[in-house]
PDB file of C-alpha atoms in Angstrom:
ATOM      1  CA  UNK A1046    -174.370 -40.601  44.995  1.00 53.00           C
ATOM      2  CA  UNK A1047    -171.999 -37.884  43.926  1.00 80.00           C
ATOM      3  CA  UNK A1048    -169.922 -39.961  41.531  1.00 94.00           C
ATOM      4  CA  UNK A1049    -170.073 -42.900  39.159  1.00 97.00           C
ATOM      5  CA  UNK A1050    -170.634 -46.104  41.080  1.00 97.00           C
ATOM      6  CA  UNK A1051    -169.763 -49.581  39.840  1.00 98.00           C
ATOM      7  CA  UNK A1052    -170.494 -52.957  41.328  1.00 97.00           C
ATOM      8  CA  UNK A1053    -169.132 -55.360  42.184  1.00 98.00           C
ATOM      9  CA  UNK A1054    -165.629 -53.967  42.749  1.00 97.00           C
ATOM     10  CA  UNK A1055    -164.123 -57.421  42.314  1.00 98.00           C
ATOM     11  CA  UNK A1056    -165.472 -60.471  40.545  1.00 98.00           C
ATOM     12  CA  UNK A1057    -163.904 -63.895  40.185  1.00 98.00           C
ATOM     13  CA  UNK A1058    -165.566 -66.077  37.567  1.00 98.00           C
ATOM     14  CA  UNK A1059    -164.882 -69.598  36.450  1.00 98.00           C
ATOM     15  CA  UNK A1060    -164.191 -69.943  32.751  1.00 98.00           C
ATOM     16  CA  UNK A1061    -167.481 -70.385  30.940  1.00 98.00           C
ATOM     17  CA  UNK A1062    -169.536 -68.557  33.554  1.00 98.00           C
ATOM     18  CA  UNK A1063    -171.695 -65.545  32.678  1.00 98.00           C
ATOM     19  CA  UNK A1064    -171.131 -62.256  34.544  1.00 98.00           C
ATOM     20  CA  UNK A1065    -173.018 -58.972  34.831  1.00 98.00           C
ATOM     21  CA  UNK A1066    -171.327 -55.724  35.768  1.00 98.00           C
ATOM     22  CA  UNK A1067    -173.333 -52.733  36.908  1.00 98.00           C
ATOM     23  CA  UNK A1068    -172.774 -49.015  36.447  1.00 98.00           C
ATOM     24  CA  UNK A1069    -174.686 -46.202  38.158  1.00 98.00           C
ATOM     25  CA  UNK A1070    -173.707 -42.987  36.353  1.00 97.00           C
ATOM     26  CA  UNK A1071    -173.974 -39.510  37.791  1.00 96.00           C
ATOM     27  CA  UNK A1072    -177.648 -38.556  37.890  1.00 95.00           C
ATOM     28  CA  UNK A1073    -178.757 -36.729  34.753  1.00 94.00           C
ATOM     29  CA  UNK A1074    -175.703 -37.621  32.693  1.00 95.00           C
ATOM     30  CA  UNK A1075    -176.708 -38.298  29.119  1.00 94.00           C
ATOM     31  CA  UNK A1076    -173.606 -40.100  27.879  1.00 94.00           C
ATOM     32  CA  UNK A1077    -172.346 -43.371  29.280  1.00 96.00           C
ATOM     33  CA  UNK A1078    -169.266 -45.332  28.222  1.00 97.00           C
ATOM     34  CA  UNK A1079    -167.777 -48.714  29.014  1.00 98.00           C
ATOM     35  CA  UNK A1080    -164.036 -49.302  28.796  1.00 98.00           C
ATOM     36  CA  UNK A1081    -161.802 -52.323  29.325  1.00 98.00           C
ATOM     37  CA  UNK A1082    -158.403 -51.763  30.919  1.00 97.00           C
ATOM     38  CA  UNK A1083    -155.724 -54.445  30.964  1.00 94.00           C
ATOM     39  CA  UNK A1084    -152.893 -54.215  33.482  1.00 90.00           C
ATOM     40  CA  UNK A1085    -150.425 -51.478  32.553  1.00 87.00           C
ATOM     41  CA  UNK A1086    -152.491 -50.311  29.587  1.00 91.00           C
ATOM     42  CA  UNK A1087    -154.815 -47.425  28.880  1.00 93.00           C
ATOM     43  CA  UNK A1088    -158.586 -47.914  28.841  1.00 96.00           C
ATOM     44  CA  UNK A1089    -159.908 -49.418  25.597  1.00 96.00           C
ATOM     45  CA  UNK A1090    -163.333 -48.278  24.402  1.00 96.00           C
ATOM     46  CA  UNK A1091    -166.088 -50.886  24.386  1.00 97.00           C
ATOM     47  CA  UNK A1092    -169.419 -49.135  23.885  1.00 97.00           C
ATOM     48  CA  UNK A1093    -171.292 -45.835  24.186  1.00 95.00           C
ATOM     49  CA  UNK A1094    -174.858 -44.909  25.145  1.00 96.00           C
ATOM     50  CA  UNK A1095    -176.686 -41.645  24.664  1.00 95.00           C
ATOM     51  CA  UNK A1096    -179.583 -41.951  27.093  1.00 96.00           C
ATOM     52  CA  UNK A1097    -181.007 -45.425  26.402  1.00 97.00           C
ATOM     53  CA  UNK A1098    -179.715 -45.650  22.842  1.00 96.00           C
ATOM     54  CA  UNK A1099    -176.550 -47.632  22.206  1.00 97.00           C
ATOM     55  CA  UNK A1100    -174.959 -45.483  19.517  1.00 94.00           C
ATOM     56  CA  UNK A1101    -171.586 -47.176  19.264  1.00 94.00           C
ATOM     57  CA  UNK A1102    -170.676 -50.763  20.096  1.00 95.00           C
ATOM     58  CA  UNK A1103    -167.707 -51.009  17.791  1.00 94.00           C
ATOM     59  CA  UNK A1104    -165.303 -51.782  20.642  1.00 95.00           C
ATOM     60  CA  UNK A1105    -167.052 -54.884  21.954  1.00 97.00           C
ATOM     61  CA  UNK A1106    -164.507 -57.658  21.340  1.00 95.00           C
ATOM     62  CA  UNK A1107    -166.975 -60.432  20.547  1.00 95.00           C
ATOM     63  CA  UNK A1108    -170.644 -61.324  20.530  1.00 96.00           C
ATOM     64  CA  UNK A1109    -170.185 -62.651  24.065  1.00 98.00           C
ATOM     65  CA  UNK A1110    -170.216 -59.034  25.237  1.00 98.00           C
ATOM     66  CA  UNK A1111    -173.534 -57.267  25.575  1.00 97.00           C
ATOM     67  CA  UNK A1112    -174.465 -53.938  27.181  1.00 98.00           C
ATOM     68  CA  UNK A1113    -177.751 -52.269  27.931  1.00 98.00           C
ATOM     69  CA  UNK A1114    -179.117 -49.101  29.483  1.00 98.00           C
ATOM     70  CA  UNK A1115    -182.872 -49.618  29.241  1.00 96.00           C
ATOM     71  CA  UNK A1116    -184.068 -46.525  31.101  1.00 95.00           C
ATOM     72  CA  UNK A1117    -181.229 -44.202  30.243  1.00 94.00           C
ATOM     73  CA  UNK A1118    -179.616 -44.323  33.668  1.00 96.00           C
ATOM     74  CA  UNK A1119    -178.144 -47.546  35.107  1.00 98.00           C
ATOM     75  CA  UNK A1120    -176.198 -49.685  32.655  1.00 98.00           C
ATOM     76  CA  UNK A1121    -175.195 -53.333  32.720  1.00 98.00           C
ATOM     77  CA  UNK A1122    -172.327 -54.938  30.852  1.00 98.00           C
ATOM     78  CA  UNK A1123    -172.829 -58.667  30.441  1.00 98.00           C
ATOM     79  CA  UNK A1124    -170.153 -61.120  29.406  1.00 98.00           C
ATOM     80  CA  UNK A1125    -171.275 -64.603  28.458  1.00 98.00           C
ATOM     81  CA  UNK A1126    -169.118 -67.723  28.655  1.00 98.00           C
ATOM     82  CA  UNK A1127    -166.184 -65.826  30.149  1.00 98.00           C
ATOM     83  CA  UNK A1128    -162.674 -66.670  29.001  1.00 97.00           C
ATOM     84  CA  UNK A1129    -159.306 -65.950  30.582  1.00 97.00           C
ATOM     85  CA  UNK A1130    -158.574 -63.144  28.138  1.00 96.00           C
ATOM     86  CA  UNK A1131    -161.614 -61.308  29.529  1.00 98.00           C
ATOM     87  CA  UNK A1132    -159.705 -60.730  32.789  1.00 97.00           C
ATOM     88  CA  UNK A1133    -159.334 -56.952  33.116  1.00 97.00           C
ATOM     89  CA  UNK A1134    -160.731 -53.917  34.883  1.00 98.00           C
ATOM     90  CA  UNK A1135    -164.009 -52.741  33.375  1.00 98.00           C
ATOM     91  CA  UNK A1136    -164.492 -48.998  33.742  1.00 98.00           C
ATOM     92  CA  UNK A1137    -167.692 -47.054  33.324  1.00 98.00           C
ATOM     93  CA  UNK A1138    -167.712 -43.321  32.631  1.00 97.00           C
ATOM     94  CA  UNK A1139    -170.441 -40.721  32.205  1.00 96.00           C
ATOM     95  CA  UNK A1140    -170.592 -37.230  30.730  1.00 93.00           C
ATOM     96  CA  UNK A1141    -173.311 -34.645  31.338  1.00 91.00           C
ATOM     97  CA  UNK A1142    -173.977 -34.000  27.644  1.00 83.00           C
ATOM     98  CA  UNK A1143    -172.813 -35.026  24.219  1.00 82.00           C
ATOM     99  CA  UNK A1144    -170.343 -32.223  23.600  1.00 79.00           C
ATOM    100  CA  UNK A1145    -166.752 -33.240  23.078  1.00 75.00           C
ATOM    101  CA  UNK A1146    -165.431 -30.653  25.534  1.00 81.00           C
ATOM    102  CA  UNK A1147    -167.075 -32.068  28.628  1.00 85.00           C
ATOM    103  CA  UNK A1148    -164.972 -34.242  30.903  1.00 89.00           C
ATOM    104  CA  UNK A1149    -165.850 -37.853  31.473  1.00 93.00           C
ATOM    105  CA  UNK A1150    -166.261 -38.966  35.091  1.00 96.00           C
ATOM    106  CA  UNK A1151    -165.073 -42.491  35.766  1.00 97.00           C
ATOM    107  CA  UNK A1152    -166.109 -45.100  38.281  1.00 97.00           C
ATOM    108  CA  UNK A1153    -163.516 -47.136  40.167  1.00 95.00           C
ATOM    109  CA  UNK A1154    -164.143 -50.104  37.945  1.00 97.00           C
ATOM    110  CA  UNK A1155    -164.863 -53.785  38.358  1.00 98.00           C
ATOM    111  CA  UNK A1156    -161.821 -56.020  38.396  1.00 97.00           C
ATOM    112  CA  UNK A1157    -162.798 -59.260  36.676  1.00 98.00           C
ATOM    113  CA  UNK A1158    -160.607 -62.312  37.086  1.00 98.00           C
ATOM    114  CA  UNK A1159    -161.481 -65.402  35.071  1.00 98.00           C
ATOM    115  CA  UNK A1160    -159.969 -68.619  36.451  1.00 97.00           C
TER     116      UNK A1160
ATOM    117  CA  UNK B 106    -159.573 -44.043  13.920  1.00 51.00           C
ATOM    118  CA  UNK B 107    -156.842 -42.816  16.194  1.00 62.00           C
ATOM    119  CA  UNK B 108    -153.288 -43.833  16.872  1.00 69.00           C
ATOM    120  CA  UNK B 109    -152.021 -42.492  20.197  1.00 76.00           C
ATOM    121  CA  UNK B 110    -148.491 -42.928  21.456  1.00 69.00           C
ATOM    122  CA  UNK B 111    -147.095 -42.281  24.932  1.00 65.00           C
ATOM    123  CA  UNK B 112    -143.774 -43.268  26.486  1.00 61.00           C
ATOM    124  CA  UNK B 113    -144.231 -45.826  29.230  1.00 79.00           C
ATOM    125  CA  UNK B 114    -142.410 -44.887  32.433  1.00 88.00           C
ATOM    126  CA  UNK B 115    -140.269 -42.200  34.040  1.00 91.00           C
ATOM    127  CA  UNK B 116    -138.796 -41.535  37.470  1.00 94.00           C
ATOM    128  CA  UNK B 117    -138.340 -38.061  38.916  1.00 95.00           C
ATOM    129  CA  UNK B 118    -137.328 -36.484  42.209  1.00 97.00           C
ATOM    130  CA  UNK B 119    -139.688 -34.667  44.535  1.00 97.00           C
ATOM    131  CA  UNK B 120    -139.754 -30.963  43.668  1.00 97.00           C
ATOM    132  CA  UNK B 121    -138.633 -31.521  40.091  1.00 97.00           C
ATOM    133  CA  UNK B 122    -140.458 -30.865  36.804  1.00 97.00           C
ATOM    134  CA  UNK B 123    -141.483 -33.606  34.382  1.00 96.00           C
ATOM    135  CA  UNK B 124    -142.910 -33.420  30.897  1.00 96.00           C
ATOM    136  CA  UNK B 125    -145.088 -36.230  29.582  1.00 95.00           C
ATOM    137  CA  UNK B 126    -145.549 -36.362  25.839  1.00 94.00           C
ATOM    138  CA  UNK B 127    -148.390 -37.634  23.716  1.00 95.00           C
ATOM    139  CA  UNK B 128    -148.496 -37.882  19.940  1.00 95.00           C
ATOM    140  CA  UNK B 129    -151.582 -38.797  18.012  1.00 94.00           C
ATOM    141  CA  UNK B 130    -152.899 -39.397  14.523  1.00 92.00           C
ATOM    142  CA  UNK B 131    -156.560 -38.867  13.864  1.00 88.00           C
ATOM    143  CA  UNK B 132    -158.823 -38.176  10.921  1.00 84.00           C
ATOM    144  CA  UNK B 133    -160.798 -35.416  12.651  1.00 87.00           C
ATOM    145  CA  UNK B 134    -159.327 -33.991  15.851  1.00 90.00           C
ATOM    146  CA  UNK B 135    -161.889 -32.514  18.244  1.00 91.00           C
ATOM    147  CA  UNK B 136    -160.085 -32.212  21.562  1.00 94.00           C
ATOM    148  CA  UNK B 137    -157.520 -33.827  23.841  1.00 96.00           C
ATOM    149  CA  UNK B 138    -157.854 -34.732  27.509  1.00 96.00           C
ATOM    150  CA  UNK B 139    -155.278 -35.567  30.160  1.00 97.00           C
ATOM    151  CA  UNK B 140    -156.247 -37.856  33.016  1.00 97.00           C
ATOM    152  CA  UNK B 141    -154.398 -39.016  36.122  1.00 97.00           C
ATOM    153  CA  UNK B 142    -154.871 -42.557  37.391  1.00 96.00           C
ATOM    154  CA  UNK B 143    -153.513 -43.865  40.674  1.00 96.00           C
ATOM    155  CA  UNK B 144    -153.106 -47.622  40.934  1.00 92.00           C
ATOM    156  CA  UNK B 145    -156.429 -49.336  41.465  1.00 90.00           C
ATOM    157  CA  UNK B 146    -158.401 -46.130  41.200  1.00 93.00           C
ATOM    158  CA  UNK B 147    -160.553 -44.317  38.657  1.00 94.00           C
ATOM    159  CA  UNK B 148    -158.960 -41.965  36.128  1.00 95.00           C
ATOM    160  CA  UNK B 149    -159.526 -38.341  37.163  1.00 96.00           C
ATOM    161  CA  UNK B 150    -159.656 -35.339  34.839  1.00 95.00           C
ATOM    162  CA  UNK B 151    -156.676 -32.994  34.686  1.00 96.00           C
ATOM    163  CA  UNK B 152    -157.024 -30.830  31.583  1.00 95.00           C
ATOM    164  CA  UNK B 153    -158.629 -30.317  28.194  1.00 94.00           C
ATOM    165  CA  UNK B 154    -157.123 -28.716  25.073  1.00 96.00           C
ATOM    166  CA  UNK B 155    -158.842 -28.081  21.777  1.00 94.00           C
ATOM    167  CA  UNK B 156    -156.937 -25.015  20.530  1.00 95.00           C
ATOM    168  CA  UNK B 157    -153.180 -24.681  20.099  1.00 97.00           C
ATOM    169  CA  UNK B 158    -151.265 -23.365  23.062  1.00 97.00           C
ATOM    170  CA  UNK B 159    -150.722 -23.801  26.741  1.00 96.00           C
ATOM    171  CA  UNK B 160    -153.401 -24.286  29.403  1.00 93.00           C
ATOM    172  CA  UNK B 161    -152.158 -23.721  32.941  1.00 93.00           C
ATOM    173  CA  UNK B 162    -153.873 -25.046  36.032  1.00 90.00           C
ATOM    174  CA  UNK B 163    -151.877 -24.743  39.217  1.00 94.00           C
ATOM    175  CA  UNK B 164    -148.889 -27.108  39.159  1.00 96.00           C
ATOM    176  CA  UNK B 165    -150.115 -28.774  35.970  1.00 96.00           C
ATOM    177  CA  UNK B 166    -149.979 -27.332  32.452  1.00 97.00           C
ATOM    178  CA  UNK B 167    -150.970 -28.890  29.142  1.00 97.00           C
ATOM    179  CA  UNK B 168    -149.837 -27.882  25.676  1.00 98.00           C
ATOM    180  CA  UNK B 169    -151.310 -28.703  22.292  1.00 98.00           C
ATOM    181  CA  UNK B 170    -150.043 -28.403  18.723  1.00 97.00           C
ATOM    182  CA  UNK B 171    -152.713 -29.606  16.321  1.00 95.00           C
ATOM    183  CA  UNK B 172    -150.498 -29.286  13.252  1.00 95.00           C
ATOM    184  CA  UNK B 173    -147.929 -31.608  14.831  1.00 95.00           C
ATOM    185  CA  UNK B 174    -150.426 -33.983  16.441  1.00 95.00           C
ATOM    186  CA  UNK B 175    -148.626 -33.431  19.723  1.00 95.00           C
ATOM    187  CA  UNK B 176    -149.454 -32.598  23.308  1.00 97.00           C
ATOM    188  CA  UNK B 177    -147.541 -32.557  26.539  1.00 97.00           C
ATOM    189  CA  UNK B 178    -148.434 -32.421  30.209  1.00 97.00           C
ATOM    190  CA  UNK B 179    -146.050 -30.530  32.457  1.00 97.00           C
ATOM    191  CA  UNK B 180    -145.969 -31.345  36.158  1.00 97.00           C
ATOM    192  CA  UNK B 181    -144.144 -28.815  38.320  1.00 97.00           C
ATOM    193  CA  UNK B 182    -142.974 -29.004  41.947  1.00 97.00           C
ATOM    194  CA  UNK B 183    -143.488 -32.739  41.981  1.00 98.00           C
ATOM    195  CA  UNK B 184    -144.981 -34.266  45.091  1.00 97.00           C
ATOM    196  CA  UNK B 185    -145.025 -37.897  46.176  1.00 97.00           C
ATOM    197  CA  UNK B 186    -148.773 -38.024  45.555  1.00 97.00           C
ATOM    198  CA  UNK B 187    -148.109 -37.299  41.863  1.00 98.00           C
ATOM    199  CA  UNK B 188    -146.852 -40.875  41.444  1.00 97.00           C
ATOM    200  CA  UNK B 189    -149.482 -42.208  39.055  1.00 97.00           C
ATOM    201  CA  UNK B 190    -150.199 -43.073  35.443  1.00 96.00           C
ATOM    202  CA  UNK B 191    -150.937 -40.142  33.143  1.00 96.00           C
ATOM    203  CA  UNK B 192    -153.253 -40.840  30.235  1.00 96.00           C
ATOM    204  CA  UNK B 193    -153.914 -38.735  27.170  1.00 96.00           C
ATOM    205  CA  UNK B 194    -157.153 -39.225  25.260  1.00 95.00           C
ATOM    206  CA  UNK B 195    -158.316 -37.826  21.933  1.00 95.00           C
ATOM    207  CA  UNK B 196    -161.853 -37.111  20.734  1.00 92.00           C
ATOM    208  CA  UNK B 197    -162.751 -37.176  17.047  1.00 86.00           C
ATOM    209  CA  UNK B 198    -165.466 -35.297  15.192  1.00 82.00           C
ATOM    210  CA  UNK B 199    -168.681 -37.238  14.977  1.00 79.00           C
ATOM    211  CA  UNK B 200    -167.512 -39.597  17.697  1.00 77.00           C
ATOM    212  CA  UNK B 201    -168.204 -38.890  21.337  1.00 80.00           C
ATOM    213  CA  UNK B 202    -165.798 -41.411  22.838  1.00 87.00           C
ATOM    214  CA  UNK B 203    -162.355 -40.728  24.320  1.00 91.00           C
ATOM    215  CA  UNK B 204    -159.605 -42.802  22.718  1.00 92.00           C
ATOM    216  CA  UNK B 205    -156.810 -43.331  25.251  1.00 94.00           C
ATOM    217  CA  UNK B 206    -153.098 -43.910  24.884  1.00 91.00           C
ATOM    218  CA  UNK B 207    -151.355 -46.550  26.967  1.00 91.00           C
ATOM    219  CA  UNK B 208    -150.446 -44.073  29.681  1.00 93.00           C
ATOM    220  CA  UNK B 209    -147.164 -42.933  31.163  1.00 93.00           C
ATOM    221  CA  UNK B 210    -146.218 -44.143  34.639  1.00 94.00           C
ATOM    222  CA  UNK B 211    -144.504 -41.448  36.712  1.00 96.00           C
ATOM    223  CA  UNK B 212    -142.673 -42.509  39.861  1.00 95.00           C
ATOM    224  CA  UNK B 213    -141.705 -39.722  42.261  1.00 97.00           C
ATOM    225  CA  UNK B 214    -138.827 -40.459  44.617  1.00 96.00           C
ATOM    226  CA  UNK B 215    -137.661 -38.468  47.655  1.00 95.00           C
TER     227      UNK B 215
END
């Protein structure tokens, strides 16, 4: 597709359930980011991939959060044993290169609600 | 790390001009982005500044002062479709990620 695609758009999980969120970046984009956005707040950085390498995971809030991008294209963000505070929109973004002056293209996000 | 501050909400009339401010503190500034985000949608790119001064792009302009750690986004000839959240994001040297502020909600009224 032409843009960043995320699935599912909406996910309701029972507390304690594991979830997996998918991101299809723009084809050929080297850099991929995951962000968490709470209602009324700006996106908070979670993790960054350059191709298949996870270069920065400093924003992951706990060891229940895990991300991978095994072939340098599609990425999955996994949250184990979900808790209510995990409820948020999870945004994926990609950039064509690694230069700081290139814009990041965002997907529409996955809205996760933990009940 | 970065500390980015934006005011939270403002209301303006169609056809008016609004200025949205962003102040930041960072150990190694390497660029500032402005994004627009409509409710429930993806953030979309508006502008990028890395040098001091004004960048103009149609109805939107963005200004940067690196010495003051300050940027603003100017929206002219406001339209109803400009009702959205406006996010500033800073990039640091040696760090490819965008660090976002909380965003400023602009509500345009007739």
